[in-house]
PDB file of C-alpha atoms in Angstrom:
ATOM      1  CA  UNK A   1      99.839  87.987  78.039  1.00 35.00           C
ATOM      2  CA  UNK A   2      99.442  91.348  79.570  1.00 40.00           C
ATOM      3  CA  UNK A   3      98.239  93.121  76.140  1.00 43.00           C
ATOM      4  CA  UNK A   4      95.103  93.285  76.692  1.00 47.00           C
ATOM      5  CA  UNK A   5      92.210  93.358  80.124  1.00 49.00           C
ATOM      6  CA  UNK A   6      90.124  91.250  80.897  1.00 51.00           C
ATOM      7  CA  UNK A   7      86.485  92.194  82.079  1.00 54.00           C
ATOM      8  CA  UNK A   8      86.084  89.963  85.264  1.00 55.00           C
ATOM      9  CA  UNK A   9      82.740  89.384  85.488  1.00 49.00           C
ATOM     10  CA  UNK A  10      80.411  86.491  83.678  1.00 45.00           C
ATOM     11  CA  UNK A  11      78.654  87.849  80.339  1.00 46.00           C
ATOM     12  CA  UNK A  12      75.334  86.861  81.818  1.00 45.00           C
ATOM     13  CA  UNK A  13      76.191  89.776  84.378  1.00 47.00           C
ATOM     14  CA  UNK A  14      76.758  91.973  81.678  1.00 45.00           C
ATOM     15  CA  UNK A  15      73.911  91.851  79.835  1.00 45.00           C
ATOM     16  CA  UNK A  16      71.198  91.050  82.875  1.00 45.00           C
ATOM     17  CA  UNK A  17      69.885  93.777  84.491  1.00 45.00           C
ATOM     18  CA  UNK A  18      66.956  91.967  86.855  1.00 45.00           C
ATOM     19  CA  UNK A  19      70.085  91.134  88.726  1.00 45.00           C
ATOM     20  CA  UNK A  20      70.662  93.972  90.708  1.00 48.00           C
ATOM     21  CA  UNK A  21      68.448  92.766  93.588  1.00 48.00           C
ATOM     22  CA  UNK A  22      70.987  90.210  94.345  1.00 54.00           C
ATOM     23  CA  UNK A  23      74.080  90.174  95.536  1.00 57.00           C
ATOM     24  CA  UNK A  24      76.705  90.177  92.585  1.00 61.00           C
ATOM     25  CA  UNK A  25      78.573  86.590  92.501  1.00 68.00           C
ATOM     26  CA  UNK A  26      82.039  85.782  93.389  1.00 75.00           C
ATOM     27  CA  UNK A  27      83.972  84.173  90.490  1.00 82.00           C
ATOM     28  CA  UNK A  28      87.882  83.221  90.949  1.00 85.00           C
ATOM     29  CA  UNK A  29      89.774  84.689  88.161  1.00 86.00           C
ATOM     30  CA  UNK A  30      93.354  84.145  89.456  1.00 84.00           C
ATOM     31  CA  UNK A  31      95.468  81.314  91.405  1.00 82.00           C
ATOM     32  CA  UNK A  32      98.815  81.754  91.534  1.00 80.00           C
ATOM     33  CA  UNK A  33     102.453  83.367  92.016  1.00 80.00           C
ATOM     34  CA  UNK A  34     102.781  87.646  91.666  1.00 83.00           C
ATOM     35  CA  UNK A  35     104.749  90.047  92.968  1.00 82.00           C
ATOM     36  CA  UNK A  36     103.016  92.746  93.326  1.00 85.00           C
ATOM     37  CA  UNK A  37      99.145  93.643  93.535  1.00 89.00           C
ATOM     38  CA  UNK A  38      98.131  96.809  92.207  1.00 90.00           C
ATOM     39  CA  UNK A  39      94.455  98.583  91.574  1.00 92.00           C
ATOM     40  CA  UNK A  40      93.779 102.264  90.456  1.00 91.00           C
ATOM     41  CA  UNK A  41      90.963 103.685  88.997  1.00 90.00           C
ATOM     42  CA  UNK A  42      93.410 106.198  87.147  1.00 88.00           C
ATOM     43  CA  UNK A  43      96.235 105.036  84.736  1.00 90.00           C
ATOM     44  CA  UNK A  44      99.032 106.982  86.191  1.00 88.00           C
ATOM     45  CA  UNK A  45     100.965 105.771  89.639  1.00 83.00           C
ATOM     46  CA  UNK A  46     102.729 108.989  90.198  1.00 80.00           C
ATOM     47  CA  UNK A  47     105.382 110.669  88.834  1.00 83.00           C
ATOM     48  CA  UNK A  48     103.727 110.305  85.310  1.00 85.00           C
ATOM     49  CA  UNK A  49     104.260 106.214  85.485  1.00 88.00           C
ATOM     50  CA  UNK A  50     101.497 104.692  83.313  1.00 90.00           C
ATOM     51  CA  UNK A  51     100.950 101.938  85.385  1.00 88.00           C
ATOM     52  CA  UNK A  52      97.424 101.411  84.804  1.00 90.00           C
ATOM     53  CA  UNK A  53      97.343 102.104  81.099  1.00 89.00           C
ATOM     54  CA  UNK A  54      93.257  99.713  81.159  1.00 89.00           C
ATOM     55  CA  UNK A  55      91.596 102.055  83.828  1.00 89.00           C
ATOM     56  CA  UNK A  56      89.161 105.054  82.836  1.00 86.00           C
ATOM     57  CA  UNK A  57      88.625 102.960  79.694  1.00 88.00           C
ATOM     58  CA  UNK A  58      85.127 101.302  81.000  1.00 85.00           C
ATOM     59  CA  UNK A  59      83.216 103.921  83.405  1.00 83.00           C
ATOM     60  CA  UNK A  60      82.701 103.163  86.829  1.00 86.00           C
ATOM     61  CA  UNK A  61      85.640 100.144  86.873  1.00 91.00           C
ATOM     62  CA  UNK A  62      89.167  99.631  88.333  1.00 92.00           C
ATOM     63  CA  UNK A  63      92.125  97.777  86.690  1.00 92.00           C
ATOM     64  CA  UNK A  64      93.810  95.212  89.150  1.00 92.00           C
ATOM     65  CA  UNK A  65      96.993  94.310  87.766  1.00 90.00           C
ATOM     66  CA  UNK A  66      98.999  91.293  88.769  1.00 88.00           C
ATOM     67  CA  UNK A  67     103.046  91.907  87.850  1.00 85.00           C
ATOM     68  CA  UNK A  68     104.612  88.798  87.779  1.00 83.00           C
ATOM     69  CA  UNK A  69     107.853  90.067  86.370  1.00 83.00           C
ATOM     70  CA  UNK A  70     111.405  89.483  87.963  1.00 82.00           C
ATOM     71  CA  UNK A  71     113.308  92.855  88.892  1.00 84.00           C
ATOM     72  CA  UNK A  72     115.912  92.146  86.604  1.00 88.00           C
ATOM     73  CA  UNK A  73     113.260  92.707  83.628  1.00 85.00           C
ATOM     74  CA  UNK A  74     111.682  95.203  85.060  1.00 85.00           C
ATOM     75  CA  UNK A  75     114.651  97.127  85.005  1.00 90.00           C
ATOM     76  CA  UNK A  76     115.597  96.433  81.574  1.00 90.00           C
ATOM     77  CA  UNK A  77     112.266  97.767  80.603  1.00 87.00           C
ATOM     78  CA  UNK A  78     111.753 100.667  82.751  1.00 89.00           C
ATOM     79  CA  UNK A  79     110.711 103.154  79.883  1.00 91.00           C
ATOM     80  CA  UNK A  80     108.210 100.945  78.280  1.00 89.00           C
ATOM     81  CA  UNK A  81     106.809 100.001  81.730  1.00 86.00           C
ATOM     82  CA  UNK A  82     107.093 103.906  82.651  1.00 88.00           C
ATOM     83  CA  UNK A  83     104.974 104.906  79.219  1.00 88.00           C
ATOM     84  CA  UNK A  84     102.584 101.784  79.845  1.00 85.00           C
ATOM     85  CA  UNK A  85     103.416 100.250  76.447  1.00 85.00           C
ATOM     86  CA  UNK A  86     105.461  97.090  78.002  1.00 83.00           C
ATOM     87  CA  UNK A  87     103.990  93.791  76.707  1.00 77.00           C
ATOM     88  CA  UNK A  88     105.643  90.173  78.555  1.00 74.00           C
ATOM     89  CA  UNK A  89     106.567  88.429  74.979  1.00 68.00           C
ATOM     90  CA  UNK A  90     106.702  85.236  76.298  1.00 67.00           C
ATOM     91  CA  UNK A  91     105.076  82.093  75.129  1.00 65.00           C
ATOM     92  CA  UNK A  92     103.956  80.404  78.529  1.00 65.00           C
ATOM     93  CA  UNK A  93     105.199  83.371  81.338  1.00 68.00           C
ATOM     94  CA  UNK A  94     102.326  86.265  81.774  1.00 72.00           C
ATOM     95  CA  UNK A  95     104.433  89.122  82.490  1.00 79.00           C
ATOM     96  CA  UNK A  96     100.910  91.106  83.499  1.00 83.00           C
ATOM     97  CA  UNK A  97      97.646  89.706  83.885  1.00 86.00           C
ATOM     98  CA  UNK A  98      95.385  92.747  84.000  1.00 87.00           C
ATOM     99  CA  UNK A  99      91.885  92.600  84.853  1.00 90.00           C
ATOM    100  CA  UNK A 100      88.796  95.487  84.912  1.00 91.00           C
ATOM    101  CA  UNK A 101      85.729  95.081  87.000  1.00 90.00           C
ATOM    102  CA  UNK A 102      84.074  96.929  89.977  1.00 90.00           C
ATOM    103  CA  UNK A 103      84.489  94.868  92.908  1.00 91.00           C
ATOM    104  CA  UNK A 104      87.511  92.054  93.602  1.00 91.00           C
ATOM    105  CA  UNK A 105      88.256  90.322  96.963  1.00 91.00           C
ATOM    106  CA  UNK A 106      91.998  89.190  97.385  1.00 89.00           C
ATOM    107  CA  UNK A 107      92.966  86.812  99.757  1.00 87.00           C
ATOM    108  CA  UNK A 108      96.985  86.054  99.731  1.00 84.00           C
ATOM    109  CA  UNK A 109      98.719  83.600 101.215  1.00 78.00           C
ATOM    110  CA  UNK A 110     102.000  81.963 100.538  1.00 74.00           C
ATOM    111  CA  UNK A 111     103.535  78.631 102.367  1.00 71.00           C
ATOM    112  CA  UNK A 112     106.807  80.339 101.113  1.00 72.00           C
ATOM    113  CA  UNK A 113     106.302  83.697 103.288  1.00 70.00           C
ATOM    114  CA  UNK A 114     104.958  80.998 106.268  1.00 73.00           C
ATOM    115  CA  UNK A 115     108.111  79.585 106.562  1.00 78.00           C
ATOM    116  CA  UNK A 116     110.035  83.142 105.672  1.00 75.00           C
ATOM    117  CA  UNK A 117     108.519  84.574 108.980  1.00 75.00           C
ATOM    118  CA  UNK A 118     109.178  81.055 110.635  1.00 81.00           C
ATOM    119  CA  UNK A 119     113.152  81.607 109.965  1.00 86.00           C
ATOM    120  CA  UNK A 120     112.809  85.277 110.904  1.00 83.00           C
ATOM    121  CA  UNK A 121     111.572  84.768 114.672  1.00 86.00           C
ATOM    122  CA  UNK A 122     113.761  81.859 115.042  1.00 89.00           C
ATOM    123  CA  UNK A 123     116.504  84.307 114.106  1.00 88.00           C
ATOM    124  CA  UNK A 124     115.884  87.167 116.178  1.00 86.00           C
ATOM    125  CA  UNK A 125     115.381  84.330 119.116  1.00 87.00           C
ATOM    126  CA  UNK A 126     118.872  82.934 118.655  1.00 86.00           C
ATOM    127  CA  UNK A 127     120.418  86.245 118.399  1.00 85.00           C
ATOM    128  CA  UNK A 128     118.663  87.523 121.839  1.00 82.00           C
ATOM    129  CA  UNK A 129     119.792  84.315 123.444  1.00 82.00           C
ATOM    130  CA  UNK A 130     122.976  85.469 122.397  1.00 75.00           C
ATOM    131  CA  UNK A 131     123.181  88.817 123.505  1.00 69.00           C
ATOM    132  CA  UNK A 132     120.961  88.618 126.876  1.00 63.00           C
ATOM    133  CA  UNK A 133     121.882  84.641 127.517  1.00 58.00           C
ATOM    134  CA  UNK A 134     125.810  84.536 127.132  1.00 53.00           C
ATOM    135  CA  UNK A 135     126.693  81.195 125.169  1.00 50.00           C
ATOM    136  CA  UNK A 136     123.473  80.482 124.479  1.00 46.00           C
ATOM    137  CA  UNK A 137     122.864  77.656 126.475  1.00 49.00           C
ATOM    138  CA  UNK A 138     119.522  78.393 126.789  1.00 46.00           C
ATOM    139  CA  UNK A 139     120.217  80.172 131.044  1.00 46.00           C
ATOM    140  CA  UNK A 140     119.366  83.493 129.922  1.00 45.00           C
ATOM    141  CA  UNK A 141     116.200  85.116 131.788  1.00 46.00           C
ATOM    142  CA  UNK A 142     112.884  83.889 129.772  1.00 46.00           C
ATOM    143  CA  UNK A 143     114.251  80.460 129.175  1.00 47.00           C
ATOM    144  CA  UNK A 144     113.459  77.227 131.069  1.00 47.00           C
ATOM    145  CA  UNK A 145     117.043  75.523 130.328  1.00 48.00           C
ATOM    146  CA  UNK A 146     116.016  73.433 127.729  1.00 49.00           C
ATOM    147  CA  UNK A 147     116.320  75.230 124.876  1.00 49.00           C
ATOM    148  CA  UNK A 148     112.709  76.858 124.460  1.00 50.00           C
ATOM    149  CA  UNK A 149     111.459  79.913 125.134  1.00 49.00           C
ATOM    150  CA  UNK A 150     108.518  80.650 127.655  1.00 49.00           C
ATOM    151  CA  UNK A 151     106.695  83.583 125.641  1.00 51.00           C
ATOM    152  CA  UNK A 152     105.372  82.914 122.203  1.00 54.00           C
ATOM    153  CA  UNK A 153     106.750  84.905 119.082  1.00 49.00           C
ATOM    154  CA  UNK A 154     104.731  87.433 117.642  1.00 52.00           C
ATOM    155  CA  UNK A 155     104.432  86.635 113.972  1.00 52.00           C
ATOM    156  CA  UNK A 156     102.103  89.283 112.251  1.00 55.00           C
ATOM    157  CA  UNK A 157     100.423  87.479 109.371  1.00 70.00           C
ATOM    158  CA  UNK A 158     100.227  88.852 106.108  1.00 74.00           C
ATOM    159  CA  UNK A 159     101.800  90.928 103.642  1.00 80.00           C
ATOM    160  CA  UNK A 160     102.655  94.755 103.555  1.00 83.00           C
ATOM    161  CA  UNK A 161      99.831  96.949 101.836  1.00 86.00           C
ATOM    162  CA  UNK A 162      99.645 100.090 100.947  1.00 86.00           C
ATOM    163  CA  UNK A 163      96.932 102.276 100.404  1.00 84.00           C
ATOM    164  CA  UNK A 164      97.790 105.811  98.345  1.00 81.00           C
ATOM    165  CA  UNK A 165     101.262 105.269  99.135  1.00 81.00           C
ATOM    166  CA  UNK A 166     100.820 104.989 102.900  1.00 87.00           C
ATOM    167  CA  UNK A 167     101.630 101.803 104.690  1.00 87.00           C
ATOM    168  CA  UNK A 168      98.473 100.055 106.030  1.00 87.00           C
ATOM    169  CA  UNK A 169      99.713  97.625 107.772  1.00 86.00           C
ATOM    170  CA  UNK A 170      99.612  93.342 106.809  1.00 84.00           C
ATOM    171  CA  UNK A 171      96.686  91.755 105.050  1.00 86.00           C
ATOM    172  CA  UNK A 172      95.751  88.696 104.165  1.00 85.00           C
ATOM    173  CA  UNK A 173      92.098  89.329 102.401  1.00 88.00           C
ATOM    174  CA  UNK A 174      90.927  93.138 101.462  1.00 89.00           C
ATOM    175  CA  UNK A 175      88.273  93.980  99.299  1.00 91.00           C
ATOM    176  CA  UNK A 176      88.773  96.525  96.236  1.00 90.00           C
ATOM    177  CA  UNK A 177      85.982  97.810  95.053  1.00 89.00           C
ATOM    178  CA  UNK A 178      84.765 101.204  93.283  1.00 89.00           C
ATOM    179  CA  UNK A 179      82.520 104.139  95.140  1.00 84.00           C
ATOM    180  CA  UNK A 180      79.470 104.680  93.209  1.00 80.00           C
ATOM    181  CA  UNK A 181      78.472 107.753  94.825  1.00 81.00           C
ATOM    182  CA  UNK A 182      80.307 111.178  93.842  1.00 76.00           C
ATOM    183  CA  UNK A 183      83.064 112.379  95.897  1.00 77.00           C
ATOM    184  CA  UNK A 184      83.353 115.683  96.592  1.00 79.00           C
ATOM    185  CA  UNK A 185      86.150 117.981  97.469  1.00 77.00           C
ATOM    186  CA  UNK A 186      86.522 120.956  99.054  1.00 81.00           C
ATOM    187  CA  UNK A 187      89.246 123.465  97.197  1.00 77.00           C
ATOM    188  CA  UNK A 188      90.193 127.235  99.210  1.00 82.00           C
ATOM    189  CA  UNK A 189      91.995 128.174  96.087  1.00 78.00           C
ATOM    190  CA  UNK A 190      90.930 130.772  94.134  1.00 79.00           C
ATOM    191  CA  UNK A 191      89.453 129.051  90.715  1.00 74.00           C
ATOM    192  CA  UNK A 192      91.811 128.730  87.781  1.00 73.00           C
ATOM    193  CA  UNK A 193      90.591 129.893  84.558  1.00 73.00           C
ATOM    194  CA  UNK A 194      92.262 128.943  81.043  1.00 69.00           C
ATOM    195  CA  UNK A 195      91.423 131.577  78.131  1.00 71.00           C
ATOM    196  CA  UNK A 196      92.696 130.425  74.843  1.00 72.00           C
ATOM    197  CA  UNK A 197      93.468 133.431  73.017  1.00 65.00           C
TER     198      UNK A 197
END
């Protein structure tokens, strides 16, 4: 119910180590409905939100969280979200399903956002038939008179992701996974030293 992660991987993975020859194996640990898909390696979002309050706790792992909570209550709990403390009560709803591993493929799809985008060309055709074809009997330039239009819409496929805050585009399937070589940075600031006195 969101108070605790789960490690998604299969206990046999977990305790063999002859099986690093081989390529690790997929298991599906979630069908269904969420809002938003989230993964960090840190706990904090930004701004000092605790979004992630599972990560850092297992070295060398990510939390994905799925938030399947309606805006309305996650306004209503914005400080115990903020803090990381908030806990769905619910008997059958999971407000959070949180999971900690080192690799997870995602694949979304929705027959809900299909038929979203469906309504949204056939929108933006009806209002340029409008504006470029007078009454909209289907004479304006592009059209062969009966009604349909002779260039196919462009529907982008997907759903908005983000990576670090910056818009990536539409995905369907992307791979999270953690680096398990060092990263370095490079710092031209002079170093800051803390003497306790």
């Amino acid at each position: 119910r969101g108070d605790f992660s789960e490690l998604a991987v299969a206990k046999s993975e977990m305790t063999s180590s002859s099986s690093s020859s081989s390529s690790p194996r997929k298991h599906l640990i979630y069908s269904g409905t969420t809002g938003i898909i989230a993964a960090a390696t840190t706990p904090y979002y930004g701004g000092g939100m605790r979004l992630f309050p599972y990560a850092r706790l297992f070295p060398e792992k990510l939390q994905l969280r799925l938030g399947r909570i309606s805006p309305l209550t996650g306004f209503f709990n914005i400080p115990s979200i903020f803090e990381g403390s908030y806990r769905e009560k619910g008997e059958r709803t999971f407000g959070c399903l949180d999971f900690v591993g080192k690799d997870f493929e995602v694949e979304v799809r929705s027959a809900r956002y299909d038929e979203y985008v469906r309504k949204r060309v056939e929108r933006k055709k009806r209002r340029k038939r409008g504006i470029f074809g007078g009454s909209g009997d289907g004479g304006g330039a592009g059209n062969r008179g009966d009604g349909s239009n002779d260039e196919k819409p462009k529907v982008s496929k997907g759903f908005p992701f983000q990576h670090s805050g910056e818009s990536m585009g539409v995905k369907e399937r992307f791979r999270l996974r953690v680096v398990q070589k060092p990263v370095k940075f490079v710092s031209f600031l002079d170093p800051r030293i803390v003497v306790d006195d």
